[in-house]
């Protein structure tokens, strides 16, 4: 953690209540995913910490940086960018406003020419989630729940971030069901792969048709097509980012949720309490950064004893007894 | 190999092909009349949204179908008004309409369902948990309509007075005018037909999801445009090109699912490479309507 030079606590202009500004990713509020999660966090900041909040929903294109800059210029104490796409924008603006605290959800770390990780500016907190840990748990649950001993994965765009989900999921399945067959498919290699439910449905139908009975998706709204395939064929699917039970009630075994709301709230609280510090923050199971959903909705779908087994694995990961891979080994 | 010979594979490629075929047929009518139509993408998207909005409001998939056709027509009217009436550049207008369709549907999605991602669930032609398979496909009204329209399109274009006149407007508008054919009327009709066809393609996309999702046409309109050119501006040729693309797409999905170890990126290229190769392979013998994109 970096100490802040000077007497003034970072993120708090003298004599004014600290305000929190947040800029959404394209899509904005109502994406039923991490933008909405960030919004929930922001509302908690307003209601529980009583900090004035403001948010901006930029359109497509390059007005992300100007939105961040505007909030910083207006004297907001904490400015949050939601989504990896804000990485460069946050870096640029943070340098110009060294007394403002910045946070970037899903910050993409950059490596320098020597291969070492380039740290973000001192007044930026990079919120990174260990998605592979949550994916491991839902994979373990899938391994326990499958009746056909075949499970599937549908990714959106084929990039390392989404491969992380696949890697954790694969490892989790292998843990509880070593002889399970695993099918992994990706919708595409461009950003459009996160927005093609038509393709998602065909991928889902194909997998269910080949004997797979549970599919985990990490593919944005493409996954809604996977859910539709689950509904039509009477199979199960696993949601991602937020609890997606409502998208196909009775067919969502669980969801791998990211604690974007908690992370935003925590950073705001630190700014309020005057002990904000920049740096890279890696949020996994131990930090409540990721979790798997089990509540009254999906209780009937879970096999007996599964909750205890999966929670035991979660504890093992927290204690460091289980290491979850972040990359997929070459498929057998 | 057996995976490619199964009925499952055949059904999948047919389902994938439906929106492409509809949009490409639509494009054929517009372009044979002489109006370049890259607004197919926007028509698909508007059709999908029109379906969901109408089905949501009425509770009926049939009303939704009409709504979807209407959605496609809204974009078509924009294209016809700007390009045929006001003689604006069809490429510029088409791109503009595609962007506009994306933005307007997103805006309305937020307005009606307060979401930037997807609408609520709406009725479609199949009941929940219906069997996915041959029966579901051949009893789907949109699929039946597609087959019917595919069978009728060559007749309409090549065997009727309307078709002859439409083609005359696309080949030699001056000659058409000299014998008293209103080029404006026929070109408008061609564009409106494309709006209906592509709108129906949007209905297929939305109905099979029971909902609208932001940007759900996902570039299918552009692929359909390429297929139409590959098919040498003939309805059956365009449909054949669409089936070829859909086959490549289904092969790509099947190969990925089998874990061949081939990187996804290469498999994903397959449909596009197939399209490109056929495009290049056929383009020598392919001839666009002579007055395509030209004012009369």
mmCIF file of N, CA and C in Angstrom, chain B residues 238-283:
data_model
loop_
_atom_site.group_PDB
_atom_site.id
_atom_site.type_symbol
_atom_site.label_atom_id
_atom_site.label_comp_id
_atom_site.label_asym_id
_atom_site.label_seq_id
_atom_site.Cartn_x
_atom_site.Cartn_y
_atom_site.Cartn_z
ATOM 1 N N UNK B 238 -29.062 -16.381 -53.505
ATOM 2 C CA UNK B 238 -28.832 -15.759 -52.203
ATOM 3 C C UNK B 238 -29.130 -16.747 -51.081
ATOM 4 N N UNK B 239 -30.235 -17.484 -51.230
ATOM 5 C CA UNK B 239 -30.605 -18.448 -50.201
ATOM 6 C C UNK B 239 -29.563 -19.559 -50.107
ATOM 7 N N UNK B 240 -29.053 -19.980 -51.267
ATOM 8 C CA UNK B 240 -28.034 -21.019 -51.264
ATOM 9 C C UNK B 240 -26.774 -20.535 -50.538
ATOM 10 N N UNK B 241 -26.399 -19.288 -50.802
ATOM 11 C CA UNK B 241 -25.218 -18.730 -50.137
ATOM 12 C C UNK B 241 -25.438 -18.659 -48.626
ATOM 13 N N UNK B 242 -26.659 -18.317 -48.228
ATOM 14 C CA UNK B 242 -26.980 -18.260 -46.797
ATOM 15 C C UNK B 242 -26.868 -19.651 -46.169
ATOM 16 N N UNK B 243 -27.361 -20.647 -46.886
ATOM 17 C CA UNK B 243 -27.272 -22.015 -46.368
ATOM 18 C C UNK B 243 -25.814 -22.447 -46.245
ATOM 19 N N UNK B 244 -25.015 -22.032 -47.214
ATOM 20 C CA UNK B 244 -23.589 -22.354 -47.171
ATOM 21 C C UNK B 244 -22.948 -21.729 -45.935
ATOM 22 N N UNK B 245 -23.272 -20.457 -45.712
ATOM 23 C CA UNK B 245 -22.708 -19.778 -44.551
ATOM 24 C C UNK B 245 -23.180 -20.441 -43.260
ATOM 25 N N UNK B 246 -24.468 -20.763 -43.207
ATOM 26 C CA UNK B 246 -25.016 -21.386 -42.004
ATOM 27 C C UNK B 246 -24.386 -22.758 -41.765
ATOM 28 N N UNK B 247 -24.127 -23.480 -42.858
ATOM 29 C CA UNK B 247 -23.474 -24.780 -42.720
ATOM 30 C C UNK B 247 -22.087 -24.601 -42.120
ATOM 31 N N UNK B 248 -21.342 -23.639 -42.672
ATOM 32 C CA UNK B 248 -19.993 -23.391 -42.158
ATOM 33 C C UNK B 248 -20.045 -23.002 -40.687
ATOM 34 N N UNK B 249 -21.047 -22.213 -40.337
ATOM 35 C CA UNK B 249 -21.209 -21.784 -38.949
ATOM 36 C C UNK B 249 -21.502 -22.981 -38.038
ATOM 37 N N UNK B 250 -22.388 -23.863 -38.495
ATOM 38 C CA UNK B 250 -22.739 -25.038 -37.696
ATOM 39 C C UNK B 250 -21.545 -25.995 -37.579
ATOM 40 N N UNK B 251 -20.786 -26.115 -38.667
ATOM 41 C CA UNK B 251 -19.570 -26.945 -38.632
ATOM 42 C C UNK B 251 -18.591 -26.370 -37.608
ATOM 43 N N UNK B 252 -18.450 -25.054 -37.662
ATOM 44 C CA UNK B 252 -17.544 -24.366 -36.740
ATOM 45 C C UNK B 252 -17.923 -24.647 -35.289
ATOM 46 N N UNK B 253 -19.233 -24.542 -34.999
ATOM 47 C CA UNK B 253 -19.705 -24.786 -33.624
ATOM 48 C C UNK B 253 -19.452 -26.240 -33.223
ATOM 49 N N UNK B 254 -19.752 -27.148 -34.147
ATOM 50 C CA UNK B 254 -19.595 -28.572 -33.832
ATOM 51 C C UNK B 254 -18.130 -28.907 -33.573
ATOM 52 N N UNK B 255 -17.252 -28.381 -34.420
ATOM 53 C CA UNK B 255 -15.818 -28.650 -34.243
ATOM 54 C C UNK B 255 -15.323 -28.116 -32.903
ATOM 55 N N UNK B 256 -15.771 -26.899 -32.573
ATOM 56 C CA UNK B 256 -15.373 -26.314 -31.286
ATOM 57 C C UNK B 256 -15.812 -27.206 -30.137
ATOM 58 N N UNK B 257 -17.034 -27.721 -30.253
ATOM 59 C CA UNK B 257 -17.589 -28.544 -29.186
ATOM 60 C C UNK B 257 -16.861 -29.860 -29.030
ATOM 61 N N UNK B 258 -16.229 -30.314 -30.106
ATOM 62 C CA UNK B 258 -15.550 -31.595 -30.036
ATOM 63 C C UNK B 258 -14.148 -31.492 -29.467
ATOM 64 N N UNK B 259 -13.719 -30.253 -29.188
ATOM 65 C CA UNK B 259 -12.407 -30.078 -28.570
ATOM 66 C C UNK B 259 -11.282 -30.629 -29.430
ATOM 67 N N UNK B 260 -11.204 -30.139 -30.673
ATOM 68 C CA UNK B 260 -10.194 -30.646 -31.597
ATOM 69 C C UNK B 260 -8.800 -30.125 -31.267
ATOM 70 N N UNK B 261 -8.742 -29.114 -30.391
ATOM 71 C CA UNK B 261 -7.447 -28.514 -30.093
ATOM 72 C C UNK B 261 -7.082 -27.416 -31.070
ATOM 73 N N UNK B 262 -7.897 -27.243 -32.106
ATOM 74 C CA UNK B 262 -7.660 -26.128 -33.034
ATOM 75 C C UNK B 262 -8.074 -24.844 -32.323
ATOM 76 N N UNK B 263 -7.246 -23.802 -32.345
ATOM 77 C CA UNK B 263 -7.630 -22.559 -31.656
ATOM 78 C C UNK B 263 -8.972 -22.023 -32.145
ATOM 79 N N UNK B 264 -9.765 -21.527 -31.201
ATOM 80 C CA UNK B 264 -11.083 -20.986 -31.519
ATOM 81 C C UNK B 264 -11.028 -19.984 -32.663
ATOM 82 N N UNK B 265 -9.985 -19.155 -32.619
ATOM 83 C CA UNK B 265 -9.900 -18.077 -33.612
ATOM 84 C C UNK B 265 -9.943 -18.614 -35.032
ATOM 85 N N UNK B 266 -9.293 -19.761 -35.242
ATOM 86 C CA UNK B 266 -9.275 -20.332 -36.584
ATOM 87 C C UNK B 266 -10.645 -20.891 -36.951
ATOM 88 N N UNK B 267 -11.273 -21.568 -35.995
ATOM 89 C CA UNK B 267 -12.589 -22.135 -36.270
ATOM 90 C C UNK B 267 -13.597 -21.033 -36.552
ATOM 91 N N UNK B 268 -13.472 -19.936 -35.772
ATOM 92 C CA UNK B 268 -14.427 -18.843 -35.941
ATOM 93 C C UNK B 268 -14.295 -18.193 -37.315
ATOM 94 N N UNK B 269 -13.108 -18.319 -37.908
ATOM 95 C CA UNK B 269 -12.890 -17.715 -39.220
ATOM 96 C C UNK B 269 -13.636 -18.465 -40.313
ATOM 97 N N UNK B 270 -13.866 -19.746 -40.051
ATOM 98 C CA UNK B 270 -14.370 -20.640 -41.095
ATOM 99 C C UNK B 270 -15.554 -20.084 -41.901
ATOM 100 N N UNK B 271 -16.652 -19.678 -41.224
ATOM 101 C CA UNK B 271 -17.797 -19.194 -42.016
ATOM 102 C C UNK B 271 -17.430 -18.006 -42.888
ATOM 103 N N UNK B 272 -16.595 -17.135 -42.352
ATOM 104 C CA UNK B 272 -16.247 -15.930 -43.097
ATOM 105 C C UNK B 272 -15.314 -16.251 -44.253
ATOM 106 N N UNK B 273 -14.393 -17.185 -44.011
ATOM 107 C CA UNK B 273 -13.495 -17.598 -45.089
ATOM 108 C C UNK B 273 -14.297 -18.248 -46.207
ATOM 109 N N UNK B 274 -15.232 -19.110 -45.819
ATOM 110 C CA UNK B 274 -16.071 -19.767 -46.827
ATOM 111 C C UNK B 274 -16.825 -18.723 -47.646
ATOM 112 N N UNK B 275 -17.398 -17.733 -46.947
ATOM 113 C CA UNK B 275 -18.130 -16.677 -47.639
ATOM 114 C C UNK B 275 -17.214 -15.911 -48.587
ATOM 115 N N UNK B 276 -16.030 -15.576 -48.074
ATOM 116 C CA UNK B 276 -15.086 -14.777 -48.860
ATOM 117 C C UNK B 276 -14.632 -15.547 -50.092
ATOM 118 N N UNK B 277 -14.302 -16.818 -49.882
ATOM 119 C CA UNK B 277 -13.802 -17.631 -50.997
ATOM 120 C C UNK B 277 -14.883 -17.776 -52.067
ATOM 121 N N UNK B 278 -16.124 -18.026 -51.635
ATOM 122 C CA UNK B 278 -17.183 -18.141 -52.626
ATOM 123 C C UNK B 278 -17.412 -16.802 -53.310
ATOM 124 N N UNK B 279 -17.305 -15.730 -52.532
ATOM 125 C CA UNK B 279 -17.492 -14.389 -53.089
ATOM 126 C C UNK B 279 -16.478 -14.147 -54.195
ATOM 127 N N UNK B 280 -15.211 -14.442 -53.864
ATOM 128 C CA UNK B 280 -14.138 -14.226 -54.841
ATOM 129 C C UNK B 280 -14.294 -15.202 -56.006
ATOM 130 N N UNK B 281 -14.657 -16.439 -55.669
ATOM 131 C CA UNK B 281 -14.795 -17.466 -56.701
ATOM 132 C C UNK B 281 -15.919 -17.173 -57.681
ATOM 133 N N UNK B 282 -16.950 -16.511 -57.184
ATOM 134 C CA UNK B 282 -18.117 -16.299 -58.027
ATOM 135 C C UNK B 282 -18.158 -14.911 -58.656
ATOM 136 N N UNK B 283 -17.391 -13.994 -58.081
ATOM 137 C CA UNK B 283 -17.593 -12.599 -58.441
ATOM 138 C C UNK B 283 -17.356 -12.371 -59.931
#
